Coordinates of C-alpha atoms in Angstrom, one line a residue:
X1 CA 99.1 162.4 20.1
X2 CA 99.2 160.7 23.4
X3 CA 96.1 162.0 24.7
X4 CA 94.1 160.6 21.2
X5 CA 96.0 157.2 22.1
X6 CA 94.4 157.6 25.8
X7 CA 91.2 157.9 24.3
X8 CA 91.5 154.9 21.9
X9 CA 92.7 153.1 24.8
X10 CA 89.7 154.2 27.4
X11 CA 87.1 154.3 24.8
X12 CA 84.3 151.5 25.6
X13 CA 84.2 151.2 21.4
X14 CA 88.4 149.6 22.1
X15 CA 87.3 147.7 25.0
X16 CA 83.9 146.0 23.3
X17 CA 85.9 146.0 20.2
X18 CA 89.0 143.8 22.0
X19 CA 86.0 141.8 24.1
X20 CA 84.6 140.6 21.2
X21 CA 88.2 140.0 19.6
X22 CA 88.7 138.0 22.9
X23 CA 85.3 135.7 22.6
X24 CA 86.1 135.0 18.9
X25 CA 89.5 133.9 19.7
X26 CA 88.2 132.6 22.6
X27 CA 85.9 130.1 20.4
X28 CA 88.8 129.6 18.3
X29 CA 90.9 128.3 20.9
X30 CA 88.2 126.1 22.7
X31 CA 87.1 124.8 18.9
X32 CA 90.9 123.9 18.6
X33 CA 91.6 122.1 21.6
X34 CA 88.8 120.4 22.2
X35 CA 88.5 119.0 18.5
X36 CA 92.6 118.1 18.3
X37 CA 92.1 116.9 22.0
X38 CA 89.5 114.3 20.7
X39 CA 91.2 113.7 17.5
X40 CA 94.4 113.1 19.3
X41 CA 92.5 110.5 21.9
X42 CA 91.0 108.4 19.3
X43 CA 94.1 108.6 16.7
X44 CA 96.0 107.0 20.4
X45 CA 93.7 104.4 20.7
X46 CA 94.1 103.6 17.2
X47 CA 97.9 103.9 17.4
X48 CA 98.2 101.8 20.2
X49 CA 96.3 99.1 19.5
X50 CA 98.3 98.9 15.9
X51 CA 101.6 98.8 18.3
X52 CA 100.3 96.3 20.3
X53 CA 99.5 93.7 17.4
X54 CA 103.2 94.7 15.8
X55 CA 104.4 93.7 19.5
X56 CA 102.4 90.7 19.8
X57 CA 103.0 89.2 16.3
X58 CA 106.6 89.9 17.2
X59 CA 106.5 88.4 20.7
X60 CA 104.9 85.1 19.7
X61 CA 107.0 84.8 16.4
X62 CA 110.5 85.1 18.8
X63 CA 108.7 82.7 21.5
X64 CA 107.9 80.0 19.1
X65 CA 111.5 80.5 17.9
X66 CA 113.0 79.8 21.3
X67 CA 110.7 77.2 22.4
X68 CA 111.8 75.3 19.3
X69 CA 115.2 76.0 19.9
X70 CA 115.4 75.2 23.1
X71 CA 113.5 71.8 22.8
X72 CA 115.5 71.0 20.2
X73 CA 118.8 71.2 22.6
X74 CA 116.9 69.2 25.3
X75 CA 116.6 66.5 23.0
X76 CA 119.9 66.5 21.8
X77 CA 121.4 66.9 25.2
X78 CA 119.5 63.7 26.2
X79 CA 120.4 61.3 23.4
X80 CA 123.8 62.6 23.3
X81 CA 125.9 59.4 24.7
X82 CA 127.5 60.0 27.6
X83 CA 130.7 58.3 26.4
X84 CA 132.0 60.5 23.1
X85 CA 132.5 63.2 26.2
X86 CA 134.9 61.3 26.8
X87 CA 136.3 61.2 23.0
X88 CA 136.4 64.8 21.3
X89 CA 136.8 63.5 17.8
X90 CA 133.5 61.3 17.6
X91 CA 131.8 63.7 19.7
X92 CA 132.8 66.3 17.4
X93 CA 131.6 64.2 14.4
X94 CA 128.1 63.5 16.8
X95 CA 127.5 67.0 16.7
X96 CA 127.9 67.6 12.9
X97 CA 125.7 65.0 12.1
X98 CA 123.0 66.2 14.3
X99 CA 124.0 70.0 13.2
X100 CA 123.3 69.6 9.5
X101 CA 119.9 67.8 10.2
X102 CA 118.5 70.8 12.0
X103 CA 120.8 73.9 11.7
X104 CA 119.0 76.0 14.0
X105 CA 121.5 77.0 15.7
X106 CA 123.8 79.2 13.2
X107 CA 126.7 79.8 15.4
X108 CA 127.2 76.1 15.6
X109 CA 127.2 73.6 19.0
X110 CA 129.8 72.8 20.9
X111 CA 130.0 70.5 24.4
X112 CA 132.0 70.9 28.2
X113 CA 133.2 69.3 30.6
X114 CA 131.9 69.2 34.4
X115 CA 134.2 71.9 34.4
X116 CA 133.0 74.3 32.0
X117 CA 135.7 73.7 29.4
X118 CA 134.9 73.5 25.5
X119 CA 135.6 69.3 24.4
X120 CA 134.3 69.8 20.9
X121 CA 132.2 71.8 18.7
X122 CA 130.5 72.1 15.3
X123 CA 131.0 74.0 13.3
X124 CA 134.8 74.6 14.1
X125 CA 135.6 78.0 15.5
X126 CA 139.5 78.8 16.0
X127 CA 139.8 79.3 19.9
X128 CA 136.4 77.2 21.4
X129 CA 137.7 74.6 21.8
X130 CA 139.8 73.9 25.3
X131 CA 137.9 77.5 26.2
X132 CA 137.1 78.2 29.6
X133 CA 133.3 79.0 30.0
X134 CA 133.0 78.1 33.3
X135 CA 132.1 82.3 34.0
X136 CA 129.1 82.2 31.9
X137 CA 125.7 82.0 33.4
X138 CA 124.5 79.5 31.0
X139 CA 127.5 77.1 32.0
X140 CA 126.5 77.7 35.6
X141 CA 123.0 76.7 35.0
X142 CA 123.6 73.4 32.8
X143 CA 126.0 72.3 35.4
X144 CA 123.2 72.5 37.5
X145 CA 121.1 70.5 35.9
X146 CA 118.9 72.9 34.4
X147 CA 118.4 74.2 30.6
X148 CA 118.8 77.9 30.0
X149 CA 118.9 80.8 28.1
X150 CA 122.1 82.4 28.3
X151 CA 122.9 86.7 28.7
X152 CA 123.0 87.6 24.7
X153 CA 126.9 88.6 24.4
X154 CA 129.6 88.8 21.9
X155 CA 130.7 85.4 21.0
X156 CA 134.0 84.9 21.9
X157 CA 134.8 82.7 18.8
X158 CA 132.2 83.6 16.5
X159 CA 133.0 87.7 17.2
X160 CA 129.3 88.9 17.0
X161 CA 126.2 88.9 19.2
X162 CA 124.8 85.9 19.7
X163 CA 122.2 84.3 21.8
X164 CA 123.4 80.9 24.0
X165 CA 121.2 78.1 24.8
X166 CA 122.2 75.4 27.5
X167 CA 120.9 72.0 28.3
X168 CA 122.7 69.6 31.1
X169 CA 124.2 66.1 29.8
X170 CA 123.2 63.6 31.9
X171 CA 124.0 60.0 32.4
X172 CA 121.9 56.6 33.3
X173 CA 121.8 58.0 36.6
X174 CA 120.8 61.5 36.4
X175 CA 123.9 63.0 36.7
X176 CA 125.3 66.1 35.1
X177 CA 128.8 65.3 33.1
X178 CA 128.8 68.3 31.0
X179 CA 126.8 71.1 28.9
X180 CA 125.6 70.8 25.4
X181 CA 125.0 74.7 24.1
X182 CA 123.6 76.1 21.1
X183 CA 124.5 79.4 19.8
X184 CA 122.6 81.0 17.5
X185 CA 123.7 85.0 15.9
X186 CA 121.6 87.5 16.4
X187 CA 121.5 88.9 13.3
X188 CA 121.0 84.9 11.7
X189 CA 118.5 84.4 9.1
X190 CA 115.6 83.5 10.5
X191 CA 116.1 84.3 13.7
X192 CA 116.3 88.6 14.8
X193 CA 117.4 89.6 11.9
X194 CA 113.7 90.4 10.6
X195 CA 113.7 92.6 13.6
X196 CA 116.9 94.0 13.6
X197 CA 115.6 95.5 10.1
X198 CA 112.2 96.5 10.9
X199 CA 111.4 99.9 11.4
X200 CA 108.2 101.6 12.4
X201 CA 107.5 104.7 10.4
X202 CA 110.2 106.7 8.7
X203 CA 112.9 108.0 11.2
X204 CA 113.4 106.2 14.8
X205 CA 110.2 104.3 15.3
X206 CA 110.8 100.1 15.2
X207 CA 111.0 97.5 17.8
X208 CA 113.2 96.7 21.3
X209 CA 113.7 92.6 22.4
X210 CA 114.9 93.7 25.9
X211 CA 115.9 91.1 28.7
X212 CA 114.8 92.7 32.1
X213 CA 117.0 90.4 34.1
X214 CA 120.2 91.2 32.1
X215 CA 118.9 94.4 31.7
X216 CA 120.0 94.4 28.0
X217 CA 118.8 95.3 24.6
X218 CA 118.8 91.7 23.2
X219 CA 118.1 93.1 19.4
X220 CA 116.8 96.8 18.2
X221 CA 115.7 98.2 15.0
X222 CA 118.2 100.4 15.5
X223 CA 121.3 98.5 15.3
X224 CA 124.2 100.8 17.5
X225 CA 121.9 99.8 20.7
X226 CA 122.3 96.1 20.5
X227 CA 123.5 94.5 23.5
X228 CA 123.5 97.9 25.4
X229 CA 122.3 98.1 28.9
X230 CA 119.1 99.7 29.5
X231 CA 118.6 103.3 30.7
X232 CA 118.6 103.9 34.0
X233 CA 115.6 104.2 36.3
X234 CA 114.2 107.8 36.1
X235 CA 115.3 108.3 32.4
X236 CA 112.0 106.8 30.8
X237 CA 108.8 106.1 32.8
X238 CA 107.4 103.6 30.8
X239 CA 110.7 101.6 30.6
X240 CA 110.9 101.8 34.6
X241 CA 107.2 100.4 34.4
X242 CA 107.8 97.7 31.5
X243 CA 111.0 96.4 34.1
X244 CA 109.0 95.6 37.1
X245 CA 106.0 94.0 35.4
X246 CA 103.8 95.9 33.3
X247 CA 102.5 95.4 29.9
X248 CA 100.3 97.4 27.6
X249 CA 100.7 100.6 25.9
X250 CA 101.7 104.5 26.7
X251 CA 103.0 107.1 25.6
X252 CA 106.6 108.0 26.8
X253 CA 109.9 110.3 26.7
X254 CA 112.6 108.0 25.8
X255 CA 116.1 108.5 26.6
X256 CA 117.1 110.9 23.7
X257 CA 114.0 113.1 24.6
X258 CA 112.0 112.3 21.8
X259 CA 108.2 111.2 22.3
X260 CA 106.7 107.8 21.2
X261 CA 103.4 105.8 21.2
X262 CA 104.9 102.0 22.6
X263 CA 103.5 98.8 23.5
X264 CA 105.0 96.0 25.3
X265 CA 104.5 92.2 25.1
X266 CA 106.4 89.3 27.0
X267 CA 108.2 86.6 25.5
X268 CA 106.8 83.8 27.9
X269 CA 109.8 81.3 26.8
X270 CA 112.8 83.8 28.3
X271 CA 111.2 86.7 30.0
X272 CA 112.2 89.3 27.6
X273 CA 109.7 91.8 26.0
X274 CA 109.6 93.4 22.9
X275 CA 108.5 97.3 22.7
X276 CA 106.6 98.0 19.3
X277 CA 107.5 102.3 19.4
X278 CA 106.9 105.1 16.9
X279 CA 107.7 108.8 17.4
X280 CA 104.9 110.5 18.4
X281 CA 105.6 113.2 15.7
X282 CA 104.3 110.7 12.8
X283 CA 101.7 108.9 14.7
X284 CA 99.6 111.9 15.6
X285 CA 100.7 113.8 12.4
X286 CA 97.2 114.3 10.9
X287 CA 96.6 115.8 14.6
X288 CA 99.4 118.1 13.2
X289 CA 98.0 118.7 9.9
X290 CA 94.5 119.2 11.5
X291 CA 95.7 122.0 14.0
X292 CA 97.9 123.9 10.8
X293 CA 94.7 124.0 9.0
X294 CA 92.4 125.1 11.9
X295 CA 94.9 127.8 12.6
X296 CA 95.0 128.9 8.9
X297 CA 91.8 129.2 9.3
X298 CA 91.1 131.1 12.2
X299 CA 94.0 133.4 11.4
X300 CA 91.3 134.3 8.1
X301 CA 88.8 135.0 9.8
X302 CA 90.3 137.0 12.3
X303 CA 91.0 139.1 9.9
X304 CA 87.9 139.3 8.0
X305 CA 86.8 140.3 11.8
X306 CA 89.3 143.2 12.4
X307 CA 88.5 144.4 9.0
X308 CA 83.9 144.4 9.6
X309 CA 83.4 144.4 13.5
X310 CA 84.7 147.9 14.0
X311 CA 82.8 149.4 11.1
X312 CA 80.0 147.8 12.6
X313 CA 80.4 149.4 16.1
X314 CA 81.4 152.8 14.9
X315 CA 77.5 153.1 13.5
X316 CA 76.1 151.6 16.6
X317 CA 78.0 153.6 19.6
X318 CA 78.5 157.0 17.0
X319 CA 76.0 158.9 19.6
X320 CA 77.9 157.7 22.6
X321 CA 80.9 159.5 20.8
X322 CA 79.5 162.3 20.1
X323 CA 77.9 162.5 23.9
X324 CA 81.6 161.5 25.1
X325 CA 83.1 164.4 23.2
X326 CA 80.7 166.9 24.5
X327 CA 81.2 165.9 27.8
X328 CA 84.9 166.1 27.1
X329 CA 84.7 169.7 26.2
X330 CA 82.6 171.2 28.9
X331 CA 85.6 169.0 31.2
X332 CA 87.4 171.4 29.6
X333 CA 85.9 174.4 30.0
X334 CA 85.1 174.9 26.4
X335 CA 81.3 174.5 26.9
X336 CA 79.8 175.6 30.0
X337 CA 78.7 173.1 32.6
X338 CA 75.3 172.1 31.6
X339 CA 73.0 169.0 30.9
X340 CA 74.0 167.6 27.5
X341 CA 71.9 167.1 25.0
X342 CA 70.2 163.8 24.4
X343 CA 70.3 162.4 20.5
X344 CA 68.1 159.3 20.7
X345 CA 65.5 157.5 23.3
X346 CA 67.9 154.7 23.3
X347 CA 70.1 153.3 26.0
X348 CA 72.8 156.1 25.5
X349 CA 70.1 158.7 26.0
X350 CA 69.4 156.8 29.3
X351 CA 72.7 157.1 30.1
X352 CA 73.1 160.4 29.2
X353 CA 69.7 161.7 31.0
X354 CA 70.8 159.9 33.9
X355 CA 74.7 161.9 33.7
X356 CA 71.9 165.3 33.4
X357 CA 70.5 163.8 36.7
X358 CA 73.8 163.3 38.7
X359 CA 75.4 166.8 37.4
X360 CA 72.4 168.7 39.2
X361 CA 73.3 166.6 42.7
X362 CA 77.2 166.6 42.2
X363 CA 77.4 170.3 44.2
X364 CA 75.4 168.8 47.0
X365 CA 77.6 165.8 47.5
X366 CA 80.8 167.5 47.2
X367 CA 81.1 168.7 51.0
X368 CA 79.8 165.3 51.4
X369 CA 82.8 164.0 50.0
X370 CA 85.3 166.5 51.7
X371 CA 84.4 165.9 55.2
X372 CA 84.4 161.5 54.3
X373 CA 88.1 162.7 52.3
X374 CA 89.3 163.5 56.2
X375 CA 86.8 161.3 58.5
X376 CA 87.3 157.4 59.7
X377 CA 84.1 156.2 58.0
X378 CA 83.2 153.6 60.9
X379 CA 83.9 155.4 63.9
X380 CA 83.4 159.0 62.5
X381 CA 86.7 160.0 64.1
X382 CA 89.2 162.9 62.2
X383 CA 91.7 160.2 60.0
X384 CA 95.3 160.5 59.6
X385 CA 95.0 163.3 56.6
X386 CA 93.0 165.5 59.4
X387 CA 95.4 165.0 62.0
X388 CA 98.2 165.8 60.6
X389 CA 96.9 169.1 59.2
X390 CA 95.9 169.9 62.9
X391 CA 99.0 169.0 64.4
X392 CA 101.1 170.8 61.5
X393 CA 98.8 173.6 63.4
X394 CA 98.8 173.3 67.0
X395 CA 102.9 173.3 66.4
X396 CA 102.5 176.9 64.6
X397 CA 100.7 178.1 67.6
X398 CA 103.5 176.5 70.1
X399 CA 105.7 178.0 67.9
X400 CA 104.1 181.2 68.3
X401 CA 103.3 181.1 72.1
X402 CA 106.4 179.4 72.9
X403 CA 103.9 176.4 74.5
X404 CA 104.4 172.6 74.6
X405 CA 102.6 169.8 72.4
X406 CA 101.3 166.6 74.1
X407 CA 100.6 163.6 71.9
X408 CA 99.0 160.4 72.8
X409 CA 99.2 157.5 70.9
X410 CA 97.2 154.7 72.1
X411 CA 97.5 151.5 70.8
X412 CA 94.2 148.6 72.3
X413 CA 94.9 145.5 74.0
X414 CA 93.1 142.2 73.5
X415 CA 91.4 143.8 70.2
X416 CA 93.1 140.9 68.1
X417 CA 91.3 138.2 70.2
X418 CA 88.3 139.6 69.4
X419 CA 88.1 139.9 66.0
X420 CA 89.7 136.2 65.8
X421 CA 87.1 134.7 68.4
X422 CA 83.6 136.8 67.1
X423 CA 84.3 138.4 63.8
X424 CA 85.4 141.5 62.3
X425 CA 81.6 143.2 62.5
X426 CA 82.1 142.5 66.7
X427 CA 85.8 144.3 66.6
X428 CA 84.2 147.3 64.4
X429 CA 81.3 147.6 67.3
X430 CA 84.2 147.2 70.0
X431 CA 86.2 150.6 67.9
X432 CA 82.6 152.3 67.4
X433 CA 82.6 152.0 71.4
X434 CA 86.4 153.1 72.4
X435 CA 85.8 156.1 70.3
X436 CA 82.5 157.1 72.1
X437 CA 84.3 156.5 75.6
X438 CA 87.2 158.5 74.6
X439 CA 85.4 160.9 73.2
X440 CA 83.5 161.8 76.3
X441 CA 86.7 162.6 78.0
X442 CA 88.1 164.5 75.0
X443 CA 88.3 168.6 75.6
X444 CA 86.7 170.4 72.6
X445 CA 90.3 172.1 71.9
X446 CA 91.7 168.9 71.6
X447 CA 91.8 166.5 69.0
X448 CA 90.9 162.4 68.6
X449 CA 91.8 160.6 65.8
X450 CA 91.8 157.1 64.6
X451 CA 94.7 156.2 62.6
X452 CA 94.0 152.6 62.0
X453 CA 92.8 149.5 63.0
X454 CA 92.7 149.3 66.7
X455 CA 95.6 152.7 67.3
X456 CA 94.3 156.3 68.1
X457 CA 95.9 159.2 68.5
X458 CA 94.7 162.0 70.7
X459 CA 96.3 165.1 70.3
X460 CA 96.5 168.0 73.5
X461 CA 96.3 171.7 73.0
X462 CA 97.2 174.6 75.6
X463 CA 98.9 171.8 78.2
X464 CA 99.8 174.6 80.0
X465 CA 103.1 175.2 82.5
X466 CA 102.8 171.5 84.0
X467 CA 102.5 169.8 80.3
X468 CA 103.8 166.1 81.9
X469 CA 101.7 165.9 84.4
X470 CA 98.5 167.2 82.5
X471 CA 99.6 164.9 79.8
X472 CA 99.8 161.7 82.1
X473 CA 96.3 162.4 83.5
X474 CA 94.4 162.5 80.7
X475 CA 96.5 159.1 79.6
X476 CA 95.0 158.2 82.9
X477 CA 91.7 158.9 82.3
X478 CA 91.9 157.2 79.1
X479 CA 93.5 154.1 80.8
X480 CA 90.1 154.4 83.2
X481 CA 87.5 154.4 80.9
X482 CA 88.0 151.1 78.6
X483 CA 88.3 149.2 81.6
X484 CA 84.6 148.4 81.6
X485 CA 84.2 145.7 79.5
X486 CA 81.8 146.2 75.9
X487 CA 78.7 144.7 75.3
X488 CA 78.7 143.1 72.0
X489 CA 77.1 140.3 70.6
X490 CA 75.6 139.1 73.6
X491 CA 79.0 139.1 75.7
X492 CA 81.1 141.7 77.2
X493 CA 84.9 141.8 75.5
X494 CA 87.3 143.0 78.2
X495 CA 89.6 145.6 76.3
X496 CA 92.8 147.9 77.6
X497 CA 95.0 150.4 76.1
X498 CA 99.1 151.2 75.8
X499 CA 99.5 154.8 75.3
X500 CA 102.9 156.6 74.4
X501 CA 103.2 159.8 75.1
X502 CA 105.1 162.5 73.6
X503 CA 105.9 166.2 74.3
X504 CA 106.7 168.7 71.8
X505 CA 107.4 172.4 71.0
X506 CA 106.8 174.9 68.3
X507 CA 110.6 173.2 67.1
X508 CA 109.6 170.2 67.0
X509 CA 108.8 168.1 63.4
X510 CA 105.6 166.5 63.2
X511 CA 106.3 162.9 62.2
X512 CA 109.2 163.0 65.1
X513 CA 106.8 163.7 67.1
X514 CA 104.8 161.0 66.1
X515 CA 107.4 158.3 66.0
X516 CA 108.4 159.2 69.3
X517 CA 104.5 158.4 70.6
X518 CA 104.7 155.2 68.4
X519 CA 108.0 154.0 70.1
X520 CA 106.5 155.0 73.6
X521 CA 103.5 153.4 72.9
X522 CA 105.7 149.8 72.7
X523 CA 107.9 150.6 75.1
X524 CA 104.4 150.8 77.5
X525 CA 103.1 147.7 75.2
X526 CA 106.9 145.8 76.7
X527 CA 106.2 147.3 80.4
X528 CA 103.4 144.8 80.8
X529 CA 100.2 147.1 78.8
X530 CA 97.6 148.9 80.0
X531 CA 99.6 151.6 80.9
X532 CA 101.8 155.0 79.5
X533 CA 105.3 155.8 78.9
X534 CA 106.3 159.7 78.2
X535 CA 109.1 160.6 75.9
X536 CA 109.9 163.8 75.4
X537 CA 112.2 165.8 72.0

């Protein structure tokens, strides 16, 4: 069973089969995205330019609102007669008189003192009157001779959110003797209260009248965030953006992590700006609908796919099975080695003729192969695998003769600069050279090996008694002979050598032997280079 799943796995039939699987879903997926990503961009621009008209209709319906309110107290505060601030009860009855001629202002009028304290008011609210509103910011402002639009709060007599207006009282002489304010509630009819019951869509799209310099939600569709600060920077990007300046339209993450499509519009008259917004989810829901049905559809004719395209390959590519299975057997040693036979002049018979072809030189190039399996292919040099079947050999024979091992690992100096300075094909030329040179000085017992990049390891049979000294004169000669510099690529490259020597006998385990070269090689690399360093077992 697992072999059959190999072969269902390996076969060329699976991999065309899953290739083609892969360009249709491929098309599928490029067809989806670009076509929802174009739906999407248009649908936006539609979306957003419906938000922006809500948001402008809004904004100039609000600003007209508070221009009129606010010229209205400008020219009440200016006929108002400077005496009645003097007497509460008339200027009580002044301010009902002017009241009931043009109500605007639903939470009634009321009038202070230089000092910010309530004389009268109209209608009467238990507790304004006497009240202390010198903290307020709209107090602050009349007193200074300026009208203003107050910070939306909770009324403290009329116990709801209302907006304050200010205009300064003057006298004959243009000085400020108290502050005539109009509050208005929020919620009043014809005021917010078409926008504090607005919505946009069906769940938590509507509109925001936000007052960046409070940084307050004046009035919301949604009514728990009235008179709440804002979020704080960070929390939604296009907020952050609409707070130091910028109007338009985007689309946006708002604070309880759900997507929308806004626009924002300023309200000249105050400064505020009102947000149009609609989740994201319902303004793009035909791109919703669209993606559902072109994955419906794809998911069709997938299958339809799976169900024809392998029947279709199976009577295409049956000859390269049956080729494949022959093959297979003779692998096996069912059939005997021999060329296969060819079923049709088509590209598989090509294939297979050529197969014929390479069987006949596959004995030729097989002692080919085994002397490349343990050869360095660019300097020609015996290879790690080859030198350690040698040494595994020269320490039988110590072990035999009771004779010592030399081992010298050699390790180039300056090779790095070269390759960094002219190229990798100048430092392969430099090693093509060093192996020549140390070649020449190698005996034909012996054994030099490249064991890669720039180290070599030269291995020394039948030392003799005096296995230290011999040992350190071939290191020597080795030393000698890289000292003439290389020509390559029109220069000469200066190159030396550590070496680290190690001495052995027929006890001794091959990769000690080895590691104790390596480690003498950096002692020698430490010393100051282009020298040796002998360790022995």
């Amino acid at each position: 069973m697992q072999i059959n799943l190999r072969r269902i796995f390996d076969s060329i039939f699976t991999r065309l089969l899953l290739l083609a699987f892969c360009l249709v879903v491929l098309g599928f997926s490029i067809r989806y995205y670009m076509l929802t990503g174009f739906l999407q961009k248009d649908l936006s621009a539609v979306v957003e330019g419906q938000q922006l008209a809500l948001a402008s209709y809004v904004a100039r319906d609000i600003d007209d609102k508070m221009v009129q309110r606010r010229a209205l107290l400008e020219r009440l505060a200016a006929n108002l007669p400077p005496d009645l601030l003097k007497q509460p009860e008339q200027l009580g009855a002044w301010l009902k008189e002017h009241f009931e001629y043009q109500p605007l202002f639903s939470a009634g009028l009321f009038v202070t003192d230089a000092r910010g304290i309530a004389l009268a008011d109209y209608p009467v609210l238990p507790g304004r009157v006497n009240t202390d509103y010198a903290d307020r910011d709209y107090i602050h402002a009349g007193l200074a001779g300026n009208s203003f639009v107050g910070r939306p709060v909770i009324g403290r007599a009329a116990k709801e959110p209302v907006l304050p207006v200010a205009a300064p009282v003057k006298n004959g002489k243009g000085e400020v003797l108290g502050v005539l304010v109009g509050v208005t509630a929020l919620a009043a009819q014809g005021f917010l209260n078409s926008l504090l019951k607005t919505r946009i869509g069906e769940t938590t799209g509507g509109f925001l009248l936000i007052s960046p310099r409070d940084q307050l939600f004046v009035a919301s569709s949604q009514p728990e965030m009235v008179l709440k600060p804002t979020p704080p920077p960070g929390v939604n990007v296009l907020h952050d953006r609409a707070m130091a300046g910028y109007r338009g339209t985007g689309v946006t993450v708002n604070a309880k992590g759900i997507e929308e499509v806004a626009a924002i519009v300023t309200v000249p008259s105050t400064g505020w700006f009102v947000v149009a917004r609609v989740p994201s989810s319902e303004a793009f829901a035909t791109v919703a609908r669209t993606k559902d049905f072109l994955v419906k559809g794809s998911l069709l004719t997938l299958l339809i796919f799976a169900v024809l395209t392998p029947l279709g390959l199976y009577f295409v590519f049956r000859h390269l099975s049956r080729a494949a299975a022959h093959a297979d057997r003779m692998t096996l040693g069912e059939l005997p080695l021999e060329p296969m036979p060819v079923y049709r002049n088509d590209e598989v018979g090509h294939l297979i003729s050529a197969f014929n072809r390479l069987l006949a030189k596959l004995n030729q190039n097989q002692a080919e192969l085994a002397r490349m399996a343990h050869h360095d292919t660019l300097t020609g040099l015996p290879n790690r695998a080859l030198l350690s079947d040698r040494l595994h050999q020269l320490l039988a024979q110590a072990r035999r003769k009771k004779g010592t091992v030399g081992l010298l690992f050699m390790d180039l100096d300056g090779f790095k600069d070269i390759n960094d300075t002219l190229g990798h094909e100048a430092g392969d030329e430099v090693l093509r050279q060093v192996a020549g040179r140390l070649a020449e000085i190698v005996r034909e017992a012996d054994t030099l090996a490249r064991v890669g990049g720039d180290e070599f390891v030269l291995l020394l049979n039948d030392l003799g008694d005096n296995a230290a000294e011999g040992a350190g004169i071939v290191a020597l000669k080795c030393i000698e002979t890289l000292k003439t510099p290389f020509p390559v690529s029109g220069t000469h490259c200066a190159v030396g050598v550590s070496i680290g020597i190690a001495l052995g006998n027929g006890e001794s385990a091959a990769d000690a032997l080895l590691l104790a070269a390596d480690h003498a090689m950096y002692e020698a690399k430490k010393a100051g280079r282009g020298r040796y360093v002998m360790r022995g077992l």
